[in-house]
Short mmCIF file of N, CA and C in Angstrom, two decimals:
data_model
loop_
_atom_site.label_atom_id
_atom_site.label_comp_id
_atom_site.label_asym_id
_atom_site.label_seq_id
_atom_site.Cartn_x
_atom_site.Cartn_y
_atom_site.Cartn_z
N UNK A 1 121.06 31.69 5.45
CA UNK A 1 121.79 31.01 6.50
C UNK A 1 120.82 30.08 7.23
N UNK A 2 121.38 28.99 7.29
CA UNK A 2 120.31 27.91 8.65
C UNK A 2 121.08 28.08 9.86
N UNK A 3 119.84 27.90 10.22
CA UNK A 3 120.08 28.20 12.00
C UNK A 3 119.80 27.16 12.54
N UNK A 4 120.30 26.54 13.72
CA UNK A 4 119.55 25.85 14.29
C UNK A 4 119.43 26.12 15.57
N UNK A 5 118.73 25.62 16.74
CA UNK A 5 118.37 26.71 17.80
C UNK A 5 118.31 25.46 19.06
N UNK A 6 118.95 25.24 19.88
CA UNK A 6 119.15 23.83 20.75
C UNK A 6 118.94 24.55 21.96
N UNK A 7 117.79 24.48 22.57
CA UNK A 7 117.54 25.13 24.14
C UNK A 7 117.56 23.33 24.90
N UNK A 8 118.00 24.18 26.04
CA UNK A 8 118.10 23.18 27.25
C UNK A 8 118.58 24.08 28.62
N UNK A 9 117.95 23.21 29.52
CA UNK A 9 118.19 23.45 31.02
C UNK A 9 119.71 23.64 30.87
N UNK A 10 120.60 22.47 30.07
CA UNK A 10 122.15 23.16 30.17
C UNK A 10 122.42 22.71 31.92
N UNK A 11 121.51 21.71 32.61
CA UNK A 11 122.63 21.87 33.95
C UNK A 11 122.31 20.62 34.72
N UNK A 12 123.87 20.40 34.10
CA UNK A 12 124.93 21.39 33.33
C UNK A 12 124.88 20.17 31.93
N UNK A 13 125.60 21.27 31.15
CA UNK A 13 126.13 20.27 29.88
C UNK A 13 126.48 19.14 29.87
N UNK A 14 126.36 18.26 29.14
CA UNK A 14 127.15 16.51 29.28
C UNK A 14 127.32 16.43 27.40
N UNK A 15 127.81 15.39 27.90
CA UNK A 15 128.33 14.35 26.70
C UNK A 15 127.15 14.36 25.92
N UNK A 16 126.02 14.13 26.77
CA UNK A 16 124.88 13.68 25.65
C UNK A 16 124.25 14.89 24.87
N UNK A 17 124.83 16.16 25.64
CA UNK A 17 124.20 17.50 24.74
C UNK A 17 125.22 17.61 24.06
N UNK A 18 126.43 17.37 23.76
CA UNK A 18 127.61 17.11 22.54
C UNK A 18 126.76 16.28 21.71
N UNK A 19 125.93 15.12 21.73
CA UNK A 19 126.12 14.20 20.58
C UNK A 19 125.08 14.52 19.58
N UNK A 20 124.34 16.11 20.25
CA UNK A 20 123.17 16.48 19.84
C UNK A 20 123.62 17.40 19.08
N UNK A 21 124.41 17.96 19.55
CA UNK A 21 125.72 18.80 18.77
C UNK A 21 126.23 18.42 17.41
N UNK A 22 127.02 17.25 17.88
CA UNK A 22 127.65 16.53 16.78
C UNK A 22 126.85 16.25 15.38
N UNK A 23 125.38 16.06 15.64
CA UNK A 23 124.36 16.01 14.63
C UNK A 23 124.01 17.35 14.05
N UNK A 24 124.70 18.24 14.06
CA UNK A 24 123.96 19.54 14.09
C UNK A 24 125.32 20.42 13.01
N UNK A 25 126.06 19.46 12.09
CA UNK A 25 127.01 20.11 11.79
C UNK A 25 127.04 20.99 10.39
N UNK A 26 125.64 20.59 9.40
CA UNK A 26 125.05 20.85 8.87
C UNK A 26 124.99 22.33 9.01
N UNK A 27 124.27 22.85 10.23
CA UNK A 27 123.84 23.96 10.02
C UNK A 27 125.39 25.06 10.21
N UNK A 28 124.80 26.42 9.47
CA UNK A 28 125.96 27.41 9.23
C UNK A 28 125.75 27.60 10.68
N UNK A 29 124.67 27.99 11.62
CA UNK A 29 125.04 28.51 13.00
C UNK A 29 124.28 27.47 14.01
N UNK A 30 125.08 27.27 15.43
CA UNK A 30 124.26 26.56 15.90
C UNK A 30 123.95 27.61 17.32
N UNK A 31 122.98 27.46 17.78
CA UNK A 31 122.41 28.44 19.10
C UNK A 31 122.11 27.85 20.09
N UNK A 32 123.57 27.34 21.12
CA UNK A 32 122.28 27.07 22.27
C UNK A 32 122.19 28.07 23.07
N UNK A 33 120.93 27.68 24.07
CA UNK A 33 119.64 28.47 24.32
C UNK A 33 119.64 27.67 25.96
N UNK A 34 120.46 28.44 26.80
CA UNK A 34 119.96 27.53 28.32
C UNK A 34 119.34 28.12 28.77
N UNK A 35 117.59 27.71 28.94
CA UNK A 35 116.49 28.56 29.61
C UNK A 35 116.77 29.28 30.52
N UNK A 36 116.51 30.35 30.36
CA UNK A 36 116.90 31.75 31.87
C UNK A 36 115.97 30.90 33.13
N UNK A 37 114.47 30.61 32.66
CA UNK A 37 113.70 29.87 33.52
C UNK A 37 113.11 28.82 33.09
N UNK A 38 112.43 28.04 33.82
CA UNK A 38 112.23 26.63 33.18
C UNK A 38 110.32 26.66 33.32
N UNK A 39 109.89 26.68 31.91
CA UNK A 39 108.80 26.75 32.33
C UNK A 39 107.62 25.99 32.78
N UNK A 40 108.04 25.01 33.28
CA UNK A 40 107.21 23.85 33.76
C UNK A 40 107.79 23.68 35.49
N UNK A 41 108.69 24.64 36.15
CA UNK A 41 109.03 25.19 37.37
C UNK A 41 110.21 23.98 37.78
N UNK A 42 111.16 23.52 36.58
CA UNK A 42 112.18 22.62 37.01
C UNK A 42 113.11 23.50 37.92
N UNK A 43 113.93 22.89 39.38
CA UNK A 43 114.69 23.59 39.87
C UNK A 43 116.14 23.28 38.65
N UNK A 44 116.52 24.20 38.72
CA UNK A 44 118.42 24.26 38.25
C UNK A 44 118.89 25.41 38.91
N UNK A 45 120.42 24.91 38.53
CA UNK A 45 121.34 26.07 39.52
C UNK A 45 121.61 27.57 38.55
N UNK A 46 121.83 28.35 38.94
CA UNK A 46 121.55 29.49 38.91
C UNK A 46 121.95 29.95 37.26
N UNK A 47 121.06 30.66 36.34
CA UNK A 47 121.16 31.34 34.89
C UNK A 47 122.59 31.42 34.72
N UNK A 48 123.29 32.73 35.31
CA UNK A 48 124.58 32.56 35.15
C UNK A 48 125.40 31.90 35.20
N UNK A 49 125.13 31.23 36.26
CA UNK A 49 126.61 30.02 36.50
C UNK A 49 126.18 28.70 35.63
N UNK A 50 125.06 28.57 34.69
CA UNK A 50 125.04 27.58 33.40
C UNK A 50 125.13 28.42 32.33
N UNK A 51 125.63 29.31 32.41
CA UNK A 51 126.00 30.43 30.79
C UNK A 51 127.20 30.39 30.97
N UNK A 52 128.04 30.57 32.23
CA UNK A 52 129.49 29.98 32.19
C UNK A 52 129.92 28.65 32.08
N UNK A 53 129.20 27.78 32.50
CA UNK A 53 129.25 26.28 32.28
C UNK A 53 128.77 26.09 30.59
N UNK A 54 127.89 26.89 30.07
CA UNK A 54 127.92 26.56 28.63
C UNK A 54 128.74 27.38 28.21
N UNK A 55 129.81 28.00 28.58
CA UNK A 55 130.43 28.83 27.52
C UNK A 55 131.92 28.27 27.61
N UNK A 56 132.06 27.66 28.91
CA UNK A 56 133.42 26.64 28.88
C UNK A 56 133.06 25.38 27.62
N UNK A 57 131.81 24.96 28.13
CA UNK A 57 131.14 23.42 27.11
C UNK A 57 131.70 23.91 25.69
N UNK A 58 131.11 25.24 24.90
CA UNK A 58 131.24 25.69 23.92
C UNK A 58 133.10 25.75 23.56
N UNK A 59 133.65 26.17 24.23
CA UNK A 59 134.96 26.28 24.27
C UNK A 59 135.96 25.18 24.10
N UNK A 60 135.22 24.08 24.61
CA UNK A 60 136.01 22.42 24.64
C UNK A 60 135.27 22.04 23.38
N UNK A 61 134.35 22.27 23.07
CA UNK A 61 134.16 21.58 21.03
C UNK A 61 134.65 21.76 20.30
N UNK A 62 135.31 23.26 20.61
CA UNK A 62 136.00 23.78 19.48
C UNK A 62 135.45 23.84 18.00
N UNK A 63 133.75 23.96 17.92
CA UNK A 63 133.35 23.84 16.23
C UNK A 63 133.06 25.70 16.22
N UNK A 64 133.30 25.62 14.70
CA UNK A 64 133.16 26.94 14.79
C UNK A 64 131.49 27.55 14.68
N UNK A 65 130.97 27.11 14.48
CA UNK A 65 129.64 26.89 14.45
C UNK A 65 128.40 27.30 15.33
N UNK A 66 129.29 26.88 16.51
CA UNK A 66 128.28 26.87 17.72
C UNK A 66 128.76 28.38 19.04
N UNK A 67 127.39 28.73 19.35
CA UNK A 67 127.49 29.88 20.53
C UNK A 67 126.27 29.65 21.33
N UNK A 68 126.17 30.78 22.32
CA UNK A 68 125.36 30.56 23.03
C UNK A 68 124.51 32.35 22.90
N UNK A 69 123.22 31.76 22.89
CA UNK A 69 122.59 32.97 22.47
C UNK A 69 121.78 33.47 24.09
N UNK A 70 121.47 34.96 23.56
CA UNK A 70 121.49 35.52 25.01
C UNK A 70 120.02 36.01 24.62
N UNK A 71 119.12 35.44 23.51
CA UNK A 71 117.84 35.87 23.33
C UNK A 71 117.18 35.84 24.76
N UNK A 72 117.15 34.73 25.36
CA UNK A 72 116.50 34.75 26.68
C UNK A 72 116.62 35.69 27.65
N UNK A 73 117.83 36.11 28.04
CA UNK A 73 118.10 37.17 28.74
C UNK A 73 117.10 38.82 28.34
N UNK A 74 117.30 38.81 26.77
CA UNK A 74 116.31 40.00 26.42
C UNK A 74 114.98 39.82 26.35
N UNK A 75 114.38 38.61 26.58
CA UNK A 75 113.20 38.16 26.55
C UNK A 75 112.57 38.38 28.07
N UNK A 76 113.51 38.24 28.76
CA UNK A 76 113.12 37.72 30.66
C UNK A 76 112.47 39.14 30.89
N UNK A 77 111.26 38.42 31.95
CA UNK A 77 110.52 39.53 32.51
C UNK A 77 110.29 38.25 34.16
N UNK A 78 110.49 39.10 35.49
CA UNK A 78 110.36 38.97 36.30
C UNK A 78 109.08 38.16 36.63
N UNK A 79 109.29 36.90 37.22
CA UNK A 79 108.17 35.84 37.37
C UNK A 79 107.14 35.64 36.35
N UNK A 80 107.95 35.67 34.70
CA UNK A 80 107.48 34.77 33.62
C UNK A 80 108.41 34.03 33.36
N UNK A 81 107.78 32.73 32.44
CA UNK A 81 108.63 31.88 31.96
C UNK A 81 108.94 32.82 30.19
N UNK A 82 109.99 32.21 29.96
CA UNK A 82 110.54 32.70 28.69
C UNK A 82 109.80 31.48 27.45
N UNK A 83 108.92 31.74 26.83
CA UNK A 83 108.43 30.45 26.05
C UNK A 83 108.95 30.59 24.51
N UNK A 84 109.10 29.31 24.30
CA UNK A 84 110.02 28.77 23.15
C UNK A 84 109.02 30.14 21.61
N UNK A 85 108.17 30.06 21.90
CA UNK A 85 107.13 30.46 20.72
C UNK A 85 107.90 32.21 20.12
N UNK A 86 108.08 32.41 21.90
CA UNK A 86 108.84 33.91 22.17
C UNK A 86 110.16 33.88 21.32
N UNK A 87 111.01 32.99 21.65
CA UNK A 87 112.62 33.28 21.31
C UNK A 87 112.37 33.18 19.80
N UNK A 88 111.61 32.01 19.24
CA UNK A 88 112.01 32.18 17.92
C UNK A 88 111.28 33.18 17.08
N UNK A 89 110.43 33.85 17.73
CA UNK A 89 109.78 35.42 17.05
C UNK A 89 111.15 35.80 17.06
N UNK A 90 111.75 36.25 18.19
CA UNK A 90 112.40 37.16 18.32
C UNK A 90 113.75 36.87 17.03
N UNK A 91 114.34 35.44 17.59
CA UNK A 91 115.35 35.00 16.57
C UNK A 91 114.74 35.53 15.14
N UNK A 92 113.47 35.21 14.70
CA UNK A 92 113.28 35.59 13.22
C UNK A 92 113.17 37.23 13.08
N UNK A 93 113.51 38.07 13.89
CA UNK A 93 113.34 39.09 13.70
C UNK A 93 114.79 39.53 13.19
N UNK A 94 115.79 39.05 14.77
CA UNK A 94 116.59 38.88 14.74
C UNK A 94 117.88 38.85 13.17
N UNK A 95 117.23 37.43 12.75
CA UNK A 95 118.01 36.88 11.78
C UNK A 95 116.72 37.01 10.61
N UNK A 96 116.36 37.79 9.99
CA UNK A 96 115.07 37.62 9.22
C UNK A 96 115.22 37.31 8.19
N UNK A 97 116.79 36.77 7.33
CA UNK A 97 116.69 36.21 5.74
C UNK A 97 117.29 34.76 6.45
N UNK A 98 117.14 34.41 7.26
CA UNK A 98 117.62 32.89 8.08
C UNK A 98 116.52 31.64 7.93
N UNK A 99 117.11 30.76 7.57
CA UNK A 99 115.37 29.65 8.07
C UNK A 99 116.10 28.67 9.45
N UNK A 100 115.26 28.79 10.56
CA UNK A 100 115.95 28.39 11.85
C UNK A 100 114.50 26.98 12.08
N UNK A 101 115.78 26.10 12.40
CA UNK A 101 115.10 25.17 13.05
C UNK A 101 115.55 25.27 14.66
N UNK A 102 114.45 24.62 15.01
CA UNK A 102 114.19 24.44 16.81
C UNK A 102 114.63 22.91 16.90
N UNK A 103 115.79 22.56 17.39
CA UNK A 103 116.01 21.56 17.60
C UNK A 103 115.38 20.75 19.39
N UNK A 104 114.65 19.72 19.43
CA UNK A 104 114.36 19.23 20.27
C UNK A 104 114.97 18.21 20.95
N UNK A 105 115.37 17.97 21.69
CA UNK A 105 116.33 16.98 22.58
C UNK A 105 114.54 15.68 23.50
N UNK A 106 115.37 14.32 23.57
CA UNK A 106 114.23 13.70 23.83
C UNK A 106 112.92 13.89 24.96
N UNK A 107 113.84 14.56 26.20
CA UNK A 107 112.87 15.51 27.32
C UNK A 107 111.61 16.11 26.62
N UNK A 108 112.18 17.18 25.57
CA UNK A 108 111.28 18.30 25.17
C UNK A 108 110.26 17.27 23.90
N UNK A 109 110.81 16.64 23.63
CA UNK A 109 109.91 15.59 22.47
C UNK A 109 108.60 15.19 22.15
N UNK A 110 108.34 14.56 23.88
CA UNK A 110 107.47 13.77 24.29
C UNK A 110 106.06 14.94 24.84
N UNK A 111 107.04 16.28 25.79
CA UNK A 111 105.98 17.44 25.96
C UNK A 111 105.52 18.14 25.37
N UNK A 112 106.40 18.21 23.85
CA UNK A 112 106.01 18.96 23.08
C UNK A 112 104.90 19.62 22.44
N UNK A 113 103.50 19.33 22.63
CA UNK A 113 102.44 19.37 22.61
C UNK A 113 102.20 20.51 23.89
N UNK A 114 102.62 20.56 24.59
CA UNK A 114 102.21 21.37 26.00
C UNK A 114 103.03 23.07 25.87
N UNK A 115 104.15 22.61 24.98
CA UNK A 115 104.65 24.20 24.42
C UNK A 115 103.62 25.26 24.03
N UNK A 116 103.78 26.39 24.55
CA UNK A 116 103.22 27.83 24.34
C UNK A 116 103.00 27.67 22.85
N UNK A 117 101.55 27.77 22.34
CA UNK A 117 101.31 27.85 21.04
C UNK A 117 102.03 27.06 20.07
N UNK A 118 102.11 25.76 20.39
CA UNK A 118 102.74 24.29 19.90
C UNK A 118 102.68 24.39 18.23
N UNK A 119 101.48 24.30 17.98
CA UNK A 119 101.17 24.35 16.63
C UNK A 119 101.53 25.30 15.97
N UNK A 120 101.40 26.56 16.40
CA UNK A 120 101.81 28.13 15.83
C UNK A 120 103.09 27.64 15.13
N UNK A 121 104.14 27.28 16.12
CA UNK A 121 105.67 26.57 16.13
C UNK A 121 105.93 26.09 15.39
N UNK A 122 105.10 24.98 14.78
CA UNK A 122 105.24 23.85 14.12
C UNK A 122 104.65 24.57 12.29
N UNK A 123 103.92 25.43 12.32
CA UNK A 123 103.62 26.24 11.02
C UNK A 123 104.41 27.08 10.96
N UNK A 124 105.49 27.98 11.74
CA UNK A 124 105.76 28.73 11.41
C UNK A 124 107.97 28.03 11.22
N UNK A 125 108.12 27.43 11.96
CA UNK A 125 109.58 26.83 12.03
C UNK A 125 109.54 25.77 11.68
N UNK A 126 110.43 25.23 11.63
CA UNK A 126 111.23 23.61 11.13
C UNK A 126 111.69 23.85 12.56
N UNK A 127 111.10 21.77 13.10
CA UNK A 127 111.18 21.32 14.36
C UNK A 127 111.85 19.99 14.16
N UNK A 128 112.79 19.79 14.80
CA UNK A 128 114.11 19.15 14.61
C UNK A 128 113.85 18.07 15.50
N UNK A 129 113.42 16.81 15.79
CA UNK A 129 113.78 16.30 17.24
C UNK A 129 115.46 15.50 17.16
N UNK A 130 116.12 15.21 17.72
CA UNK A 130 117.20 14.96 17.39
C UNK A 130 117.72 14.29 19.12
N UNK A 131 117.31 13.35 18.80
CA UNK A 131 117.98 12.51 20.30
C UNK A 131 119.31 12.17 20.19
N UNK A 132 119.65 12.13 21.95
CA UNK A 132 120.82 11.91 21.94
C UNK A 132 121.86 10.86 21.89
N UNK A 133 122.65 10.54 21.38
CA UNK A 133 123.38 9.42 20.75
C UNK A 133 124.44 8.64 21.63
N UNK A 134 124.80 9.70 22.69
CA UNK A 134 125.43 9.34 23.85
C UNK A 134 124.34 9.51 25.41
N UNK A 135 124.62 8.23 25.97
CA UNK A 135 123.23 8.26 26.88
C UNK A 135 124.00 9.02 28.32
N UNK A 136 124.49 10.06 27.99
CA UNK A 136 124.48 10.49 29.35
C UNK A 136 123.81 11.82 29.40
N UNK A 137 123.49 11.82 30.67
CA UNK A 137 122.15 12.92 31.25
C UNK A 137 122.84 14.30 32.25
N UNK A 138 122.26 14.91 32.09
CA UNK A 138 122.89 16.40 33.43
C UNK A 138 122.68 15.30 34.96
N UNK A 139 121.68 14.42 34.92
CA UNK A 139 121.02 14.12 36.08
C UNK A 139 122.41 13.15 36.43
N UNK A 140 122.90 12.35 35.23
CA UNK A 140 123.53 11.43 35.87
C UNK A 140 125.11 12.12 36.66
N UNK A 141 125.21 13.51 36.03
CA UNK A 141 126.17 14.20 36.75
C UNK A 141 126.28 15.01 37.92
N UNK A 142 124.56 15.04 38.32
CA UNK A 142 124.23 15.82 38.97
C UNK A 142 124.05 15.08 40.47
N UNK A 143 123.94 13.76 40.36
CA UNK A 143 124.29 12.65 41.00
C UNK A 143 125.29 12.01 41.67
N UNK A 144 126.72 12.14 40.53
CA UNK A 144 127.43 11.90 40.63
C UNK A 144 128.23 13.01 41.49
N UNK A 145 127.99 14.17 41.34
CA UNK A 145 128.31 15.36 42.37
C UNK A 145 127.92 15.22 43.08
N UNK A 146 126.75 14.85 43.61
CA UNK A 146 125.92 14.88 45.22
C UNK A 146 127.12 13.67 45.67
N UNK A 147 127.11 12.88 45.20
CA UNK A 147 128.14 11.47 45.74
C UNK A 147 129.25 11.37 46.15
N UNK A 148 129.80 12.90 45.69
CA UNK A 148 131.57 13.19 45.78
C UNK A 148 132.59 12.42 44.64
N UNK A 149 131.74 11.86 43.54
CA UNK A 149 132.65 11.31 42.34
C UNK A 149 132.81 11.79 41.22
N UNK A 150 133.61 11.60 40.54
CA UNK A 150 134.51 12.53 39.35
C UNK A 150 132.73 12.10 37.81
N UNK A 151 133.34 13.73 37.42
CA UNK A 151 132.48 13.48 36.29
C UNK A 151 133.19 13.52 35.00
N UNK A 152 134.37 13.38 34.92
CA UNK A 152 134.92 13.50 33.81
C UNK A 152 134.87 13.02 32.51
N UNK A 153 133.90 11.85 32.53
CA UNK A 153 133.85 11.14 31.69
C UNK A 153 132.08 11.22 31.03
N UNK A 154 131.90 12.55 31.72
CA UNK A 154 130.24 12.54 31.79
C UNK A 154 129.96 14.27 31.03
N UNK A 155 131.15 15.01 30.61
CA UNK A 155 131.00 16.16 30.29
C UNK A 155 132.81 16.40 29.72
N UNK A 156 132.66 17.78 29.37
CA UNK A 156 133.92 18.38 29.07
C UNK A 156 134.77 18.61 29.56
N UNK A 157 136.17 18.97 29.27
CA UNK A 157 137.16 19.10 30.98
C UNK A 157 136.66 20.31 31.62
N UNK A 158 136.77 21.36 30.73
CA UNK A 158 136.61 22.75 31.55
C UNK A 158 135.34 22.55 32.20
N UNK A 159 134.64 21.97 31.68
CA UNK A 159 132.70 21.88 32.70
C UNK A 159 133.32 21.20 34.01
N UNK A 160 133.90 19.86 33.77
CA UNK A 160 134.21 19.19 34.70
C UNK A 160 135.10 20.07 36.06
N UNK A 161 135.95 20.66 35.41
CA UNK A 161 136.64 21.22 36.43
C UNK A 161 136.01 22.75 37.42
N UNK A 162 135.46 23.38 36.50
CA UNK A 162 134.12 24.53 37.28
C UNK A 162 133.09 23.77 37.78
N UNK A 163 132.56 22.47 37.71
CA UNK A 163 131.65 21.96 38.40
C UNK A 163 132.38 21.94 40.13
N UNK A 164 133.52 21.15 39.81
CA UNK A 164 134.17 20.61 40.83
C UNK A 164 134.54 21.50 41.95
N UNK A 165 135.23 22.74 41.51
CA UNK A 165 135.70 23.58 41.91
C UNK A 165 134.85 24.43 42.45
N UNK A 166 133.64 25.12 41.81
CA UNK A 166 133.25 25.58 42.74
C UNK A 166 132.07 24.61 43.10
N UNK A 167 132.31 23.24 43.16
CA UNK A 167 130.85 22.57 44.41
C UNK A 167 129.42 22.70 43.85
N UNK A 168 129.37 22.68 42.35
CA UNK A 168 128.02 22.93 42.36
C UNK A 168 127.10 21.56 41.96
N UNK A 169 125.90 21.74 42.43
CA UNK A 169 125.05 20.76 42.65
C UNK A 169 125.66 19.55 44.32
#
């Protein structure tokens, strides 16, 4: 089975983490991965309430393909970061007749070098970079909420409407 393994902040989902998606149809499973913590100390809004925001996102694609994996959650230890090097041990333990790629979105691309045992990564997985095809950003929604204007056209309905509803960002 191929795996492929799409971590992101997730906050929240947009259009442009669909088009990263959309490239990803290839694989039998797809995993995203919204960091429990961010390890370079990015603020985002709270673990849970972007595991429900990705699990509505997941729900409006409708591919059968794609979930959201909860490796991070079994990984988390109180004031560590969860590092990429970690999940996919674990995933290969996990899934151990699987070959999983780490898909990279353009953020993680450029730092990539600064990842927990970078190279280890790069000998031991298939590293995907895979930019996004639609240019919209969490930021530009995250914006657009501070402003009081509709994001509908910047994410999924159900994201759109739990953003709205409960006020976040």
């Amino acid at each position: 089975m191929k795996i492929a393994v799409f971590g992101s902040a997730f906050n929240p989902p947009s259009l442009g983490h669909k088009s990263v998606i959309d490239s990803l149809g290839h694989f039998d499973k797809v995993l995203l991965l919204p960091s429990i913590s961010h390890a370079w100390g990015k603020q985002m809004l709270e673990y849970t309430s972007r595991c429900e925001l990705v699990d509505a996102f997941i729900q409006d694609l409708t591919l059968h393909n794609v979930e959201r994996s909860k490796v991070e959650e079994q990984l988390d230890k109180p004031g560590q970061s969860v590092t990429t090097f970690a999940v996919l041990s674990q995933l290969s333990e996990d899934f151990p007749q699987s070959e999983i790629t780490f898909v990279l979105g353009p953020d993680n691309l450029f730092n990539f070098s600064k990842f927990y045992k970078a190279e280890e990564i790069l000998s031991k997985w298939s590293v995907m970079a895979c930019p996004e095809k639609v240019a919209i950003r969490s930021t530009d929604i995250r914006n657009r909420l501070a402003n009081g204007a509709s994001v509908d056209e910047l994410t999924t309905p159900s994201v759109a409407r739990i953003l709205q509803s409960n006020h976040y960002y």
